[in-house]
Coordinates of C-alpha atoms in Angstrom, one line a residue:
M16 CA 110.7 95.1 171.3
T17 CA 113.1 96.1 174.0
E18 CA 115.5 93.8 175.9
S19 CA 113.9 94.7 179.2
L20 CA 110.4 93.8 177.9
I21 CA 111.7 90.4 176.9
W22 CA 113.3 89.7 180.2
W23 CA 110.3 90.8 182.2
S24 CA 108.0 88.6 180.0
I25 CA 110.3 85.6 180.6
A26 CA 110.2 86.3 184.3
I27 CA 106.4 86.5 184.4
Y28 CA 106.0 83.3 182.3
L29 CA 108.4 81.5 184.7
L30 CA 106.4 82.6 187.7
I31 CA 103.2 81.3 186.2
A32 CA 104.7 78.1 184.9
I33 CA 106.5 77.3 188.2
G34 CA 103.2 77.9 190.1
I35 CA 101.4 75.4 187.8
A36 CA 104.2 72.9 188.1
I37 CA 104.2 73.0 191.9
M38 CA 100.4 72.7 192.0
S39 CA 100.7 69.6 189.8
R40 CA 102.5 67.7 192.6
Q41 CA 100.6 65.0 194.3
G42 CA 103.1 64.1 197.0
P43 CA 106.6 62.8 196.3
S44 CA 106.9 60.4 193.3
E45 CA 108.8 57.5 194.7
S46 CA 108.2 55.0 191.8
M47 CA 109.4 55.0 188.2
S48 CA 105.8 54.9 187.0
G49 CA 104.8 57.9 189.2
Y50 CA 107.7 60.1 188.3
F51 CA 108.0 59.3 184.6
L52 CA 104.4 58.3 183.7
G53 CA 102.2 60.3 186.1
N54 CA 101.0 56.9 187.5
R55 CA 99.2 56.3 184.2
Q56 CA 96.4 58.6 185.2
M57 CA 96.6 61.5 182.7
N58 CA 93.3 62.7 181.3
G59 CA 92.6 63.3 177.6
F60 CA 92.6 67.2 177.7
V61 CA 96.0 67.5 179.5
S62 CA 97.4 64.6 177.4
A63 CA 96.3 66.3 174.1
L64 CA 97.9 69.7 175.0
S65 CA 101.0 68.1 176.4
Y66 CA 101.4 65.8 173.4
S67 CA 101.0 68.8 171.1
A68 CA 103.5 71.0 173.0
T69 CA 106.0 68.1 173.1
T70 CA 105.7 67.3 169.4
Y71 CA 105.4 70.8 168.1
S72 CA 108.6 72.4 169.4
A73 CA 111.0 75.0 168.1
F74 CA 110.8 72.9 165.0
M75 CA 107.5 74.4 164.0
M76 CA 107.6 78.2 164.4
V77 CA 111.3 78.4 163.8
G78 CA 112.1 75.2 161.9
L79 CA 109.1 74.7 159.6
A80 CA 108.8 78.5 159.0
G81 CA 112.4 78.5 158.0
L82 CA 111.9 75.4 155.8
T83 CA 109.0 77.2 154.1
Y84 CA 111.2 80.3 153.6
A85 CA 113.9 78.2 152.0
G86 CA 111.9 75.5 150.2
G87 CA 108.5 77.0 149.5
V88 CA 105.2 75.0 149.5
G89 CA 107.1 71.7 149.7
A90 CA 107.5 72.4 153.4
L91 CA 103.7 72.1 153.8
G92 CA 103.7 68.7 152.0
F93 CA 106.5 67.6 154.2
E94 CA 104.6 68.4 157.4
I95 CA 101.3 66.9 156.0
I96 CA 103.2 63.6 155.6
Y97 CA 103.9 63.7 159.3
F98 CA 100.2 64.4 159.9
A99 CA 99.4 61.2 157.9
G100 CA 101.8 59.3 160.1
V101 CA 99.9 60.3 163.3
S102 CA 97.3 57.7 162.1
L103 CA 99.9 55.2 163.5
V104 CA 98.9 56.3 167.0
A105 CA 95.3 55.1 166.3
I106 CA 96.7 51.7 165.3
F107 CA 99.4 51.2 167.8
G108 CA 98.2 53.4 170.7
P109 CA 95.6 51.0 172.2
K110 CA 98.2 48.1 172.0
F111 CA 100.9 50.2 173.8
W112 CA 98.3 51.1 176.4
A113 CA 97.1 47.5 176.9
V114 CA 100.6 45.9 177.4
G115 CA 101.8 48.9 179.5
K116 CA 98.8 48.4 181.8
K117 CA 99.3 44.6 181.9
F118 CA 103.1 44.4 182.4
G119 CA 103.8 47.8 184.0
Y120 CA 106.2 49.0 181.3
V121 CA 107.8 52.4 181.9
T122 CA 109.6 52.8 178.6
P123 CA 109.1 51.7 175.0
S124 CA 112.6 50.0 175.1
E125 CA 111.5 48.0 178.2
M126 CA 108.5 46.8 176.2
L127 CA 110.6 45.7 173.3
G128 CA 113.1 44.0 175.6
H129 CA 110.3 42.0 177.3
R130 CA 108.5 41.2 174.0
Y131 CA 111.7 39.7 172.5
N132 CA 112.9 38.3 175.8
S133 CA 116.2 40.1 175.5
K134 CA 117.7 42.7 177.8
H135 CA 120.2 43.5 175.1
V136 CA 117.4 44.7 172.8
A137 CA 116.2 47.0 175.6
M138 CA 119.7 48.3 176.1
A139 CA 120.4 48.8 172.4
V140 CA 117.2 50.7 171.9
S141 CA 117.9 53.0 174.9
I142 CA 121.5 53.7 173.8
A143 CA 120.5 54.4 170.2
S144 CA 117.7 56.7 171.4
C145 CA 120.3 58.7 173.4
I146 CA 122.6 58.9 170.4
F147 CA 119.9 60.4 168.1
L148 CA 117.7 62.3 170.6
I149 CA 120.5 64.3 172.3
P150 CA 121.2 66.1 169.0
Y151 CA 117.4 66.6 168.6
S152 CA 117.3 68.2 172.0
A153 CA 120.1 70.4 171.0
V154 CA 118.0 71.5 168.0
Q155 CA 115.3 72.8 170.5
L156 CA 117.9 74.6 172.5
A157 CA 119.4 76.2 169.4
G158 CA 115.9 77.3 168.4
V159 CA 115.6 79.3 171.6
G160 CA 119.1 80.7 171.0
Y161 CA 118.3 81.8 167.5
L162 CA 115.0 83.2 168.6
L163 CA 116.3 85.4 171.4
Q164 CA 119.3 86.5 169.4
G165 CA 117.2 87.4 166.3
I166 CA 114.5 89.4 168.0
T167 CA 117.0 91.4 170.1
D168 CA 119.4 91.9 167.2
G169 CA 122.2 90.2 169.2
A170 CA 121.6 92.0 172.5
I171 CA 120.7 88.6 174.0
T172 CA 123.3 86.1 172.7
F173 CA 122.8 82.7 171.3
T174 CA 124.5 81.1 174.2
T175 CA 122.4 83.0 176.8
G176 CA 119.3 81.7 175.1
V177 CA 120.6 78.1 175.1
V178 CA 121.7 78.2 178.7
L179 CA 118.4 79.7 179.8
A180 CA 116.3 77.0 178.0
T181 CA 118.5 74.3 179.5
V182 CA 118.1 75.6 183.1
I183 CA 114.3 75.9 182.7
A184 CA 113.9 72.4 181.3
I185 CA 115.9 70.9 184.1
F186 CA 113.9 72.8 186.7
F187 CA 110.5 71.7 185.3
S188 CA 111.7 68.1 185.1
Y189 CA 112.7 68.0 188.7
I190 CA 109.6 69.6 190.3
A191 CA 107.3 66.7 189.8
G192 CA 108.6 64.6 186.9
I193 CA 106.2 64.1 184.0
R194 CA 103.2 65.6 185.9
S195 CA 104.8 69.1 186.1
V196 CA 106.0 68.7 182.5
M197 CA 102.5 67.9 181.2
W198 CA 100.7 70.6 183.2
T199 CA 103.3 73.3 182.1
D200 CA 103.0 71.9 178.6
S201 CA 99.3 72.6 178.7
L202 CA 99.9 76.2 179.5
Q203 CA 102.6 76.4 176.8
A204 CA 100.3 74.8 174.2
I205 CA 97.5 77.3 174.8
M206 CA 100.0 80.2 174.5
M207 CA 101.5 78.7 171.4
I208 CA 98.3 78.3 169.4
V209 CA 96.4 81.5 170.5
A210 CA 99.3 84.0 170.2
S211 CA 100.9 82.6 167.0
T212 CA 97.5 82.4 165.2
L213 CA 96.6 86.0 166.2
V214 CA 100.0 87.4 165.2
A215 CA 100.0 85.4 161.9
F216 CA 96.8 87.2 160.9
L217 CA 98.2 90.6 162.0
V218 CA 101.3 90.1 159.9
I219 CA 99.4 89.0 156.9
Q220 CA 97.1 92.0 157.3
G221 CA 100.2 94.2 157.5
L222 CA 101.3 92.8 154.2
G223 CA 97.9 93.7 152.6
G224 CA 95.9 90.6 153.3
F225 CA 96.0 87.0 152.0
G226 CA 95.5 88.1 148.4
A227 CA 98.4 90.6 148.5
L228 CA 100.7 88.1 150.2
F229 CA 100.2 85.5 147.6
D230 CA 100.3 88.0 144.8
T231 CA 103.7 89.1 146.0
L232 CA 104.9 85.5 146.2
A233 CA 103.6 84.7 142.8
T234 CA 105.2 87.8 141.3
E235 CA 108.5 87.9 143.1
H236 CA 109.0 84.3 144.3
P237 CA 107.0 82.2 142.0
Q238 CA 109.1 79.1 142.6
S239 CA 108.1 79.1 146.3
L240 CA 104.5 78.2 145.2
T241 CA 105.5 75.4 142.8
V242 CA 106.9 71.9 143.1
P243 CA 109.9 71.2 143.6
G244 CA 110.4 74.8 144.6
P245 CA 113.3 77.2 144.6
G246 CA 116.0 74.6 145.0
L247 CA 115.9 73.1 148.5
F248 CA 113.6 70.2 147.6
S249 CA 114.0 67.5 145.0
F250 CA 112.0 64.3 144.9
V251 CA 114.8 62.4 146.6
T252 CA 115.4 65.1 149.2
F253 CA 111.6 65.3 149.9
L254 CA 111.5 61.5 150.3
G255 CA 114.5 61.4 152.6
L256 CA 112.9 64.0 154.9
T257 CA 109.4 62.6 154.9
I258 CA 109.9 58.9 155.4
P259 CA 111.4 59.3 158.9
W260 CA 108.8 62.0 159.7
F261 CA 106.0 59.6 158.9
F262 CA 107.1 57.2 161.6
F263 CA 107.8 59.9 164.2
S264 CA 104.9 59.1 166.4
I265 CA 106.1 55.6 167.1
S266 CA 109.9 55.8 166.5
N267 CA 110.5 58.7 168.9
P268 CA 110.3 57.3 172.5
Q269 CA 109.5 60.7 174.1
V270 CA 106.3 60.5 172.0
S271 CA 105.5 56.8 172.2
Q272 CA 106.1 56.7 175.9
R273 CA 103.0 59.0 176.2
L274 CA 100.9 56.1 175.0
F275 CA 101.4 54.4 178.4
M276 CA 100.1 57.5 180.3
P277 CA 96.4 58.0 179.6
S278 CA 94.0 56.8 182.3
S279 CA 91.9 55.0 179.7
L280 CA 91.5 54.3 176.0
R281 CA 88.8 57.0 176.0
S282 CA 91.4 59.5 177.3
M283 CA 93.8 58.3 174.6
R284 CA 91.2 58.9 171.9
H285 CA 90.6 62.4 173.2
M286 CA 94.4 63.0 173.2
L287 CA 94.6 62.0 169.6
I288 CA 91.7 64.1 168.4
G289 CA 92.8 67.2 170.3
F290 CA 96.3 66.8 168.9
L291 CA 95.1 66.6 165.3
V292 CA 93.1 69.8 165.7
F293 CA 95.9 71.6 167.3
G294 CA 98.5 70.3 164.8
F295 CA 96.5 71.3 161.7
I296 CA 96.1 74.9 162.9
Y297 CA 99.7 75.2 164.1
T298 CA 101.0 73.7 160.8
M299 CA 99.1 76.2 158.7
V300 CA 100.2 79.1 160.9
S301 CA 103.9 78.1 160.7
V302 CA 103.8 77.8 156.9
L303 CA 102.1 81.2 156.7
W304 CA 104.9 82.6 158.9
G305 CA 107.5 81.3 156.5
F306 CA 105.7 82.8 153.4
S307 CA 105.2 86.1 155.2
A308 CA 108.8 86.4 156.1
L309 CA 109.8 85.6 152.5
A310 CA 107.5 88.3 151.1
A311 CA 108.6 90.9 153.7
F312 CA 112.3 90.0 154.1
P313 CA 113.5 88.1 151.0
S314 CA 117.3 88.4 151.7
L315 CA 117.8 86.9 155.2
A316 CA 121.2 85.4 155.9
S317 CA 119.6 82.3 157.3
A318 CA 116.2 80.8 156.8
D319 CA 116.0 80.0 160.5
L320 CA 115.9 83.8 161.2
A321 CA 112.5 84.1 159.4
T322 CA 110.4 84.0 162.6
P323 CA 112.7 86.1 164.8
T324 CA 112.9 88.7 162.1
L325 CA 109.1 88.9 161.8
L326 CA 108.6 89.1 165.5
A327 CA 111.1 92.0 165.7
S328 CA 109.4 93.9 162.8
E329 CA 106.9 96.7 162.7
F330 CA 104.2 94.2 161.6
V331 CA 103.9 92.8 165.1
P332 CA 103.0 94.9 168.2
P333 CA 105.8 94.4 170.8
V334 CA 103.5 92.9 173.5
L335 CA 102.1 90.3 171.1
G336 CA 105.5 89.6 169.6
V337 CA 106.9 88.9 173.0
I338 CA 104.0 86.6 173.8
V339 CA 104.7 84.6 170.7
M340 CA 108.4 84.5 171.5
I341 CA 107.5 83.1 175.0
G342 CA 105.3 80.5 173.4
I343 CA 108.0 79.4 171.0
M344 CA 110.5 79.2 173.8
A345 CA 108.1 77.3 176.0
A346 CA 107.4 74.9 173.1
A347 CA 111.1 74.1 172.8
V348 CA 111.4 73.7 176.6
S349 CA 108.5 71.3 176.6
T350 CA 110.2 69.1 174.1
I351 CA 113.5 69.2 175.8
D352 CA 112.2 68.3 179.3
S353 CA 110.1 65.5 177.8
I354 CA 113.1 64.1 176.0
M355 CA 115.3 64.4 179.1
L356 CA 112.8 62.5 181.2
T357 CA 112.3 59.8 178.6
L358 CA 116.0 59.2 178.0
A359 CA 116.6 59.3 181.8
S360 CA 114.0 56.7 182.3
M361 CA 115.4 54.5 179.6
V362 CA 119.0 54.8 180.9
S363 CA 118.0 53.9 184.5
R364 CA 115.3 51.3 183.6
D365 CA 116.9 49.6 180.6
V366 CA 120.6 50.1 180.9
Y367 CA 121.5 50.5 184.6
A368 CA 118.9 48.0 185.9
N369 CA 120.0 45.4 183.3
V370 CA 123.7 45.9 184.1
K371 CA 122.8 45.6 187.9
P372 CA 120.0 43.1 188.1
N373 CA 117.6 43.2 191.1
V374 CA 118.3 46.9 191.7
S375 CA 115.4 48.5 193.6
E376 CA 112.8 50.8 192.0
K377 CA 114.0 53.6 194.4
R378 CA 117.6 53.3 193.1
Q379 CA 116.4 53.3 189.5
L380 CA 114.6 56.5 190.1
L381 CA 117.6 58.1 191.8
V382 CA 119.8 57.2 188.8
G383 CA 117.1 58.6 186.4
K384 CA 117.1 61.9 188.3
F385 CA 120.9 62.0 188.1
V386 CA 120.9 61.4 184.3
V387 CA 118.5 64.3 183.6
P388 CA 121.0 67.1 183.9
V389 CA 123.8 65.0 182.3
I390 CA 121.6 64.7 179.1
A391 CA 120.8 68.4 179.3
L392 CA 124.5 69.4 179.4
M393 CA 125.3 67.1 176.5
A394 CA 122.5 68.7 174.5
L395 CA 123.8 72.2 175.4
A396 CA 127.3 71.3 174.2
F397 CA 125.9 70.1 170.9
A398 CA 123.7 73.2 170.5
E399 CA 126.7 75.4 170.8
L400 CA 128.0 74.0 167.5
Q401 CA 125.2 76.2 165.9
L402 CA 124.6 73.8 162.9
D403 CA 122.3 75.2 160.2
L404 CA 118.6 74.6 159.3
I405 CA 116.8 73.3 162.3
A406 CA 114.2 71.3 160.3
V407 CA 116.7 69.2 158.5
L408 CA 118.6 68.5 161.7
S409 CA 115.4 67.4 163.3
V410 CA 114.7 64.9 160.5
A411 CA 118.3 63.7 160.7
A412 CA 117.6 62.5 164.3
S413 CA 114.4 60.8 163.1
S414 CA 116.4 59.1 160.3
G415 CA 118.3 57.2 163.0
L416 CA 115.3 56.4 165.1
V417 CA 113.6 54.5 162.2
A418 CA 116.0 51.7 163.3
M419 CA 113.4 50.8 165.9
V420 CA 110.3 50.8 163.6
P421 CA 110.5 47.3 162.2
A422 CA 111.0 45.8 165.6
L423 CA 108.1 47.9 167.0
I424 CA 105.8 46.8 164.2
G425 CA 106.9 43.2 164.6
A426 CA 106.3 43.3 168.3
F427 CA 102.6 43.7 167.7
Y428 CA 102.0 42.1 164.3
W429 CA 104.6 39.4 163.6
K430 CA 105.0 36.5 166.1
R431 CA 108.0 35.2 164.1
G432 CA 110.1 38.3 165.0
T433 CA 113.0 37.4 167.3
G434 CA 115.2 39.1 169.8
V435 CA 118.3 38.6 167.7
G436 CA 116.5 40.1 164.7
A437 CA 115.5 43.1 166.7
L438 CA 119.0 43.6 168.1
V439 CA 120.8 43.3 164.8
S440 CA 118.2 45.6 163.2
V441 CA 118.6 48.4 165.8
V442 CA 122.4 48.2 166.1
G443 CA 123.1 47.7 162.4
T444 CA 120.7 50.4 161.2
S445 CA 121.9 52.9 163.8
A446 CA 125.5 52.3 162.8
F447 CA 124.6 52.5 159.1
V448 CA 122.8 55.9 159.5
L449 CA 125.6 57.4 161.5
L450 CA 128.1 56.2 158.8
M451 CA 126.0 57.8 156.1
Y452 CA 125.8 61.1 157.8
A453 CA 129.6 61.0 158.5
T454 CA 130.3 60.4 154.8
G455 CA 128.0 62.8 153.1
N456 CA 124.5 61.2 153.6
S457 CA 124.3 59.7 150.1
L458 CA 124.4 56.1 148.9
L459 CA 123.4 55.4 145.2
G460 CA 122.0 58.9 145.2
L461 CA 119.6 58.2 148.2
P462 CA 119.9 59.8 151.7
A463 CA 119.8 58.0 155.1
G464 CA 116.1 58.9 155.5
V465 CA 115.3 56.5 152.6
W466 CA 117.9 53.8 153.4
G467 CA 117.3 53.6 157.1
I468 CA 113.8 52.0 157.0
V469 CA 115.0 49.6 154.2
V470 CA 118.1 48.5 156.0
A471 CA 116.2 48.1 159.3
S472 CA 113.4 46.0 157.7
V473 CA 115.8 43.7 155.8
L474 CA 117.9 43.1 158.9
F475 CA 114.9 42.5 161.1
V476 CA 113.1 40.1 158.8
G477 CA 116.2 38.3 157.5
V478 CA 117.8 37.7 160.9
S479 CA 114.4 36.8 162.5
L480 CA 113.8 34.2 159.8
A481 CA 117.2 32.7 160.5
T482 CA 116.7 32.5 164.3
K483 CA 114.0 31.2 166.6
P484 CA 111.5 33.4 168.6
H485 CA 111.0 32.9 172.4
Q486 CA 107.5 31.3 172.0
A487 CA 106.3 31.6 175.6
T488 CA 107.1 35.3 175.9
T489 CA 105.6 36.0 172.5
D490 CA 102.4 34.2 173.3
A491 CA 102.0 35.9 176.7
F492 CA 102.5 39.3 175.0
F493 CA 99.9 38.8 172.4
A494 CA 97.5 37.2 174.9
A495 CA 97.9 40.3 177.1
I496 CA 96.8 42.6 174.3
S497 CA 93.7 40.6 173.6
E498 CA 92.8 40.3 177.2
E499 CA 93.2 44.0 178.1
L500 CA 91.4 45.2 175.0
S501 CA 88.5 42.7 175.2
K502 CA 88.2 43.6 178.9
K503 CA 87.9 47.3 178.0
R504 CA 85.4 46.6 175.2
S505 CA 83.2 44.6 177.5
T506 CA 83.3 47.4 180.2
T507 CA 82.4 50.0 177.5
T508 CA 79.5 47.8 176.3
D509 CA 78.2 47.4 179.8
Q510 CA 78.3 51.1 180.5
A511 CA 76.5 51.8 177.2
T512 CA 73.8 49.3 178.1
K513 CA 73.2 50.8 181.5
E514 CA 73.0 54.3 180.0
A515 CA 70.5 53.1 177.4
A516 CA 68.4 51.3 180.1
A517 CA 68.4 54.5 182.2

């Protein structure tokens, strides 16, 4: 795979993606809802592909493959736990959609601030999300850097890859906001799943087939096929990684914000089903990549080089290898630009607008657009630190974001939850997780991934019980959920009756 082939492939991908992004425009987006939510009119097919591309980023084909290379079959168990957590979308998704439609929420933090009648809650959630998601964005940038550096044997530097991904993400975000991101995500998702699956089969065939691959692993790396594996995983480590991952679909605002976007509950259902099919295939492919790299190249200096090394090997035809490379790069970019847009909307809607009350929607949008490149540059600076093991860093970000989980659950299922309880839970848990990572990430032998949800729950419940909820806001919030969902159910029943009569 030559350097010129890589650059030409990137150029062709950019031309196609830019064309799709431009075609996605439907006039200038002059409202927060239009720019950041696509006017809540996204269909199920596009939503499913975009949700998949945003969620399955460089973490999968670089991070999960690397985690499999280093930790064996435990990596599959780790990702399956995330899969189980997606069931939370089926529980919370309709409620998010209902209150978003009723009250016009743009961000999950705005929703929490209104539910608990506290602008300080909205601001705290927004700031905490920035603290933990900017490093997560940096992980995606680093994934592109490692990828291009690995497959070109250093001809394209790590920094070049990081800067390239940053520029592309900013550009896509600016063309048409979330609409351009979602339509380019759809292209990227199709590339990801088709190319990576095809190449996975080619690599395995080059290694002698599935039987030969697992015979090699059983003979030369038997611990990779057993629990707890070759040394990366222990029960405590596994627990610390999987608990934050289980709550990913509601704790990460760039994902939960997508629950405001579908045009209907039917579109949301299609989004979830499509995502589950996509995710299962992509998970198995990523794990097989990790095992294949372990069998073929057992002495890599870094586990995160597993995928780049495979793509540059004789097992993969150059053209297919570069298509997979573009797919992985595109997946990382789709996550970065989604995070940038979400954080920008939170900063403008829930920090700036609360500091300056009565500011116009147009002004909020202008501030949001200004914040996008600022966040990108902060992520780029963090990525240049080149910290190891992408998958672990991704979970570290999610460990901090679990601070929001009890307040989110309480928002929909516990009328006794209070604004003070939510505020103390978010701020206290975020500070606690940061302190744990700063001091070695261990307390009584347990990591932040375990402690985070415990501390957040205790603070939220304890402080809520000691304070009083804002009853009028709470009642209005729960009434809105019942009203919107019952309205939708009656509409669905009427449509079914008419179809049956016809």
